[in-house]
Amino acid sequence: MDTAVIILAAGKGTRMNSTRPKVLHEVGNFPLISHCIKTAQSIDPKKILIVLGHGKSEIKKFLGNSINSIDFAIQEEQLGTGHAVGVATNELADFDGNLIVLFGDTPFISARTMTKIENECKQADLVVLGFHPQDPTGYGRLVTKNKELLRIVEHNDANDEELAITLCNSGVMAGSAVLIKKLLKELDRNNKNNEIYLTDCIELARTEG
């Protein structure tokens, strides 16, 4: 089954206190977005689509000739990760393979991990990459029971019991494009940030069976 990779790169990066788009800040002498594109290319996907917003012209200019092999979607309003992926899937209306969603400011996802995620999509409708950070502050928590993922709770919405969980959300989510498109239409903004969370797809999918 074909795979398409969506890279979320529309954020302003306000915490960086910089006028430069967040994804153009460098790690290891290369901008974050370059690392992310290389990660996406490692599995030779059918399509790579980058969601742009803040600094879109500057990012496109930086990418230069490489944009010939990349498609773009524009998120005019930053209404959350679920909204951003929805903007992307509007450009993938006829695609019915698997989607892998990456964040443009997350440069350390390896090719090996990408291959594992792609393989997991053959067995599960939705796949989430979790990890145990030294400091979980700011990360969404993966709420599990008997080794099954029940839901993802964003840091700002978590209670004390959920904040004690050390298994965190990396931001990488994958799964059936058909299912993800369906779930995105059902998401709401009923949270402290008043945003559409991609992570809410997990609990919604479990609720619907």
mmCIF file of C-alpha atoms in Angstrom:
data_model
loop_
_atom_site.group_PDB
_atom_site.id
_atom_site.type_symbol
_atom_site.label_atom_id
_atom_site.label_comp_id
_atom_site.label_asym_id
_atom_site.label_seq_id
_atom_site.Cartn_x
_atom_site.Cartn_y
_atom_site.Cartn_z
ATOM 1 C CA MET A 1 0.000 0.000 0.000
ATOM 2 C CA ASP A 2 1.229 3.488 -0.853
ATOM 3 C CA THR A 3 2.366 5.894 1.855
ATOM 4 C CA ALA A 4 2.166 9.689 1.904
ATOM 5 C CA VAL A 5 4.061 11.807 4.434
ATOM 6 C CA ILE A 6 2.600 15.036 5.808
ATOM 7 C CA ILE A 7 5.069 17.462 7.405
ATOM 8 C CA LEU A 8 3.580 20.124 9.683
ATOM 9 C CA ALA A 9 5.579 23.342 9.323
ATOM 10 C CA ALA A 10 3.036 26.139 9.753
ATOM 11 C CA GLY A 11 3.798 27.126 13.355
ATOM 12 C CA LYS A 12 5.196 30.487 14.403
ATOM 13 C CA GLY A 13 7.632 29.119 16.981
ATOM 14 C CA THR A 14 6.858 31.944 19.411
ATOM 15 C CA ARG A 15 8.921 30.342 22.197
ATOM 16 C CA MET A 16 12.062 30.722 20.075
ATOM 17 C CA ASN A 17 11.721 34.522 20.159
ATOM 18 C CA SER A 18 12.899 34.775 16.544
ATOM 19 C CA THR A 19 11.506 36.271 13.333
ATOM 20 C CA ARG A 20 12.852 33.320 11.355
ATOM 21 C CA PRO A 21 10.382 30.471 10.769
ATOM 22 C CA LYS A 22 10.888 27.785 13.389
ATOM 23 C CA VAL A 23 11.656 25.038 10.879
ATOM 24 C CA LEU A 24 14.535 27.047 9.374
ATOM 25 C CA HIS A 25 16.519 27.081 12.612
ATOM 26 C CA GLU A 26 19.545 24.840 12.297
ATOM 27 C CA VAL A 27 20.613 21.660 14.043
ATOM 28 C CA GLY A 28 23.870 20.054 12.915
ATOM 29 C CA ASN A 29 24.399 22.744 10.249
ATOM 30 C CA PHE A 30 21.089 21.990 8.532
ATOM 31 C CA PRO A 31 17.639 23.531 9.057
ATOM 32 C CA LEU A 32 15.128 21.427 10.955
ATOM 33 C CA ILE A 33 12.923 21.103 7.871
ATOM 34 C CA SER A 34 15.810 19.608 5.885
ATOM 35 C CA HIS A 35 16.267 16.850 8.455
ATOM 36 C CA CYS A 36 12.546 16.168 8.382
ATOM 37 C CA ILE A 37 12.374 15.964 4.584
ATOM 38 C CA LYS A 38 15.327 13.571 4.583
ATOM 39 C CA THR A 39 13.491 11.445 7.143
ATOM 40 C CA ALA A 40 10.384 11.402 4.948
ATOM 41 C CA GLN A 41 12.372 10.524 1.839
ATOM 42 C CA SER A 42 13.981 7.545 3.590
ATOM 43 C CA ILE A 43 10.888 5.402 2.958
ATOM 44 C CA ASP A 44 10.424 6.592 -0.641
ATOM 45 C CA PRO A 45 6.801 7.677 -0.129
ATOM 46 C CA LYS A 46 4.280 8.176 -2.903
ATOM 47 C CA LYS A 47 3.984 11.821 -1.895
ATOM 48 C CA ILE A 48 5.459 14.346 0.539
ATOM 49 C CA LEU A 49 3.204 17.255 1.449
ATOM 50 C CA ILE A 50 4.339 20.126 3.670
ATOM 51 C CA VAL A 51 1.791 22.274 5.499
ATOM 52 C CA LEU A 52 2.998 25.880 5.573
ATOM 53 C CA GLY A 53 1.672 28.987 7.256
ATOM 54 C CA HIS A 54 3.930 31.455 9.028
ATOM 55 C CA GLY A 55 6.957 32.258 6.861
ATOM 56 C CA LYS A 56 5.712 30.200 3.923
ATOM 57 C CA SER A 57 7.497 32.305 1.294
ATOM 58 C CA GLU A 58 10.797 32.137 3.155
ATOM 59 C CA ILE A 59 10.523 28.368 3.576
ATOM 60 C CA LYS A 60 9.658 27.814 -0.094
ATOM 61 C CA LYS A 61 12.578 30.025 -1.132
ATOM 62 C CA PHE A 62 14.948 28.024 1.054
ATOM 63 C CA LEU A 63 13.773 24.704 -0.368
ATOM 64 C CA GLY A 64 14.463 25.947 -3.892
ATOM 65 C CA ASN A 65 14.597 23.263 -6.571
ATOM 66 C CA SER A 66 13.711 20.496 -4.133
ATOM 67 C CA ILE A 67 10.104 21.697 -4.160
ATOM 68 C CA ASN A 68 9.657 19.988 -7.529
ATOM 69 C CA SER A 69 9.213 16.705 -5.676
ATOM 70 C CA ILE A 70 7.182 18.161 -2.789
ATOM 71 C CA ASP A 71 3.613 19.418 -2.601
ATOM 72 C CA PHE A 72 2.369 22.163 -0.289
ATOM 73 C CA ALA A 73 -0.810 23.048 1.550
ATOM 74 C CA ILE A 74 -1.350 26.413 3.244
ATOM 75 C CA GLN A 75 -2.846 26.680 6.724
ATOM 76 C CA GLU A 76 -4.076 30.266 6.746
ATOM 77 C CA GLU A 77 -5.157 30.114 10.397
ATOM 78 C CA GLN A 78 -3.254 28.102 12.999
ATOM 79 C CA LEU A 79 -6.171 26.254 14.593
ATOM 80 C CA GLY A 80 -4.281 23.207 15.818
ATOM 81 C CA THR A 81 -2.608 20.051 14.570
ATOM 82 C CA GLY A 82 -5.877 18.400 13.593
ATOM 83 C CA HIS A 83 -6.784 21.415 11.484
ATOM 84 C CA ALA A 84 -3.328 21.391 9.864
ATOM 85 C CA VAL A 85 -3.616 17.738 8.882
ATOM 86 C CA GLY A 86 -7.127 18.440 7.612
ATOM 87 C CA VAL A 87 -5.721 21.146 5.341
ATOM 88 C CA ALA A 88 -3.217 18.591 4.041
ATOM 89 C CA THR A 89 -5.775 15.860 3.446
ATOM 90 C CA ASN A 90 -7.840 18.284 1.372
ATOM 91 C CA GLU A 91 -4.947 18.060 -1.092
ATOM 92 C CA LEU A 92 -4.981 14.260 -0.830
ATOM 93 C CA ALA A 93 -8.668 13.742 -1.528
ATOM 94 C CA ASP A 94 -8.120 10.704 -3.772
ATOM 95 C CA PHE A 95 -5.348 9.130 -1.704
ATOM 96 C CA ASP A 96 -6.426 5.968 0.123
ATOM 97 C CA GLY A 97 -3.118 4.552 1.320
ATOM 98 C CA ASN A 98 -1.406 5.236 4.652
ATOM 99 C CA LEU A 99 -0.434 8.627 6.061
ATOM 100 C CA ILE A 100 2.529 9.417 8.291
ATOM 101 C CA VAL A 101 2.412 12.801 10.036
ATOM 102 C CA LEU A 102 5.703 14.405 11.080
ATOM 103 C CA PHE A 103 6.470 17.731 12.731
ATOM 104 C CA GLY A 104 8.855 19.933 10.779
ATOM 105 C CA ASP A 105 10.738 20.847 13.960
ATOM 106 C CA THR A 106 11.420 17.233 15.003
ATOM 107 C CA PRO A 107 14.707 16.284 13.311
ATOM 108 C CA PHE A 108 15.720 13.092 15.077
ATOM 109 C CA ILE A 109 13.307 10.490 13.702
ATOM 110 C CA SER A 110 15.526 7.852 12.090
ATOM 111 C CA ALA A 111 15.000 6.032 8.800
ATOM 112 C CA ARG A 112 14.782 2.809 10.790
ATOM 113 C CA THR A 113 11.952 4.218 12.903
ATOM 114 C CA MET A 114 10.130 5.412 9.790
ATOM 115 C CA THR A 115 10.309 1.922 8.324
ATOM 116 C CA LYS A 116 8.959 0.450 11.564
ATOM 117 C CA ILE A 117 6.063 2.910 11.555
ATOM 118 C CA GLU A 118 5.269 2.085 7.945
ATOM 119 C CA ASN A 119 5.297 -1.634 8.758
ATOM 120 C CA GLU A 120 3.066 -1.149 11.808
ATOM 121 C CA CYS A 121 0.477 0.489 9.559
ATOM 122 C CA LYS A 122 0.006 -2.910 7.915
ATOM 123 C CA GLN A 123 -1.311 -4.261 11.216
ATOM 124 C CA ALA A 124 -3.063 -1.280 12.838
ATOM 125 C CA ASP A 125 -5.402 1.460 11.647
ATOM 126 C CA LEU A 126 -3.597 4.095 13.747
ATOM 127 C CA VAL A 127 0.016 4.158 14.951
ATOM 128 C CA VAL A 128 1.583 6.559 17.477
ATOM 129 C CA LEU A 129 5.275 6.933 18.300
ATOM 130 C CA GLY A 130 5.874 7.373 22.032
ATOM 131 C CA PHE A 131 9.033 7.990 24.044
ATOM 132 C CA HIS A 132 10.282 8.608 27.585
ATOM 133 C CA PRO A 133 11.918 12.081 27.788
ATOM 134 C CA GLN A 134 14.116 13.145 30.686
ATOM 135 C CA ASP A 135 11.721 16.043 31.260
ATOM 136 C CA PRO A 136 8.131 15.394 30.105
ATOM 137 C CA THR A 137 7.021 19.002 30.609
ATOM 138 C CA GLY A 138 5.048 20.218 27.626
ATOM 139 C CA TYR A 139 4.544 16.827 26.023
ATOM 140 C CA GLY A 140 1.233 15.055 25.589
ATOM 141 C CA ARG A 141 0.882 11.884 27.665
ATOM 142 C CA LEU A 142 0.014 8.452 26.291
ATOM 143 C CA VAL A 143 -2.663 6.978 28.544
ATOM 144 C CA THR A 144 -2.529 3.186 28.346
ATOM 145 C CA LYS A 145 -4.191 0.176 29.959
ATOM 146 C CA ASN A 146 -2.929 -3.379 29.602
ATOM 147 C CA LYS A 147 -0.454 -2.132 26.987
ATOM 148 C CA GLU A 148 -3.246 -0.642 24.868
ATOM 149 C CA LEU A 149 -3.321 3.064 24.031
ATOM 150 C CA LEU A 150 -6.576 4.594 25.272
ATOM 151 C CA ARG A 151 -6.026 8.261 24.505
ATOM 152 C CA ILE A 152 -3.476 11.046 24.279
ATOM 153 C CA VAL A 153 -3.863 13.953 26.690
ATOM 154 C CA GLU A 154 -2.129 17.223 25.877
ATOM 155 C CA HIS A 155 -0.035 18.683 28.697
ATOM 156 C CA ASN A 156 -2.306 21.694 29.253
ATOM 157 C CA ASP A 157 -5.375 19.464 29.559
ATOM 158 C CA ALA A 158 -3.833 16.754 31.754
ATOM 159 C CA ASN A 159 -4.760 16.206 35.394
ATOM 160 C CA ASP A 160 -2.199 15.369 38.092
ATOM 161 C CA GLU A 161 -2.519 11.618 37.543
ATOM 162 C CA GLU A 162 -1.984 11.998 33.806
ATOM 163 C CA LEU A 163 0.951 14.368 34.300
ATOM 164 C CA ALA A 164 2.658 11.626 36.312
ATOM 165 C CA ILE A 165 2.783 9.453 33.180
ATOM 166 C CA THR A 166 6.267 9.388 31.652
ATOM 167 C CA LEU A 167 5.348 7.865 28.275
ATOM 168 C CA CYS A 168 4.958 10.869 26.001
ATOM 169 C CA ASN A 169 3.759 11.682 22.524
ATOM 170 C CA SER A 170 6.507 12.353 19.974
ATOM 171 C CA GLY A 171 4.014 13.985 17.632
ATOM 172 C CA VAL A 172 4.392 11.268 15.004
ATOM 173 C CA MET A 173 1.105 9.633 14.052
ATOM 174 C CA ALA A 174 0.332 7.314 11.165
ATOM 175 C CA GLY A 175 -2.458 5.195 9.815
ATOM 176 C CA SER A 176 -5.149 4.678 7.234
ATOM 177 C CA ALA A 177 -5.796 7.823 5.208
ATOM 178 C CA VAL A 178 -9.452 6.883 4.871
ATOM 179 C CA LEU A 179 -9.872 6.564 8.643
ATOM 180 C CA ILE A 180 -7.869 9.678 9.484
ATOM 181 C CA LYS A 181 -9.892 11.780 7.036
ATOM 182 C CA LYS A 182 -13.098 10.501 8.616
ATOM 183 C CA LEU A 183 -11.946 11.192 12.175
ATOM 184 C CA LEU A 184 -10.703 14.688 11.352
ATOM 185 C CA LYS A 185 -14.220 15.704 10.351
ATOM 186 C CA GLU A 186 -15.474 14.760 13.821
ATOM 187 C CA LEU A 187 -12.897 16.581 15.948
ATOM 188 C CA ASP A 188 -13.847 19.638 17.995
ATOM 189 C CA ARG A 189 -12.045 22.412 19.894
ATOM 190 C CA ASN A 190 -13.301 21.499 23.355
ATOM 191 C CA ASN A 191 -10.006 21.965 25.197
ATOM 192 C CA LYS A 192 -8.057 24.636 27.070
ATOM 193 C CA ASN A 193 -6.211 25.788 23.959
ATOM 194 C CA ASN A 194 -9.387 25.990 21.851
ATOM 195 C CA GLU A 195 -7.598 24.061 19.107
ATOM 196 C CA ILE A 196 -8.332 21.018 16.973
ATOM 197 C CA TYR A 197 -6.011 18.295 18.269
ATOM 198 C CA LEU A 198 -4.839 15.533 15.935
ATOM 199 C CA THR A 199 -4.214 13.473 19.063
ATOM 200 C CA ASP A 200 -7.960 13.321 19.773
ATOM 201 C CA CYS A 201 -8.224 10.881 16.858
ATOM 202 C CA ILE A 202 -7.031 8.084 19.154
ATOM 203 C CA GLU A 203 -9.828 8.273 21.716
ATOM 204 C CA LEU A 204 -12.382 8.982 19.008
ATOM 205 C CA ALA A 205 -11.313 5.898 17.053
ATOM 206 C CA ARG A 206 -11.580 3.721 20.158
ATOM 207 C CA THR A 207 -15.012 5.136 20.974
ATOM 208 C CA GLU A 208 -16.256 4.320 17.503
ATOM 209 C CA GLY A 209 -14.675 0.863 17.587
#
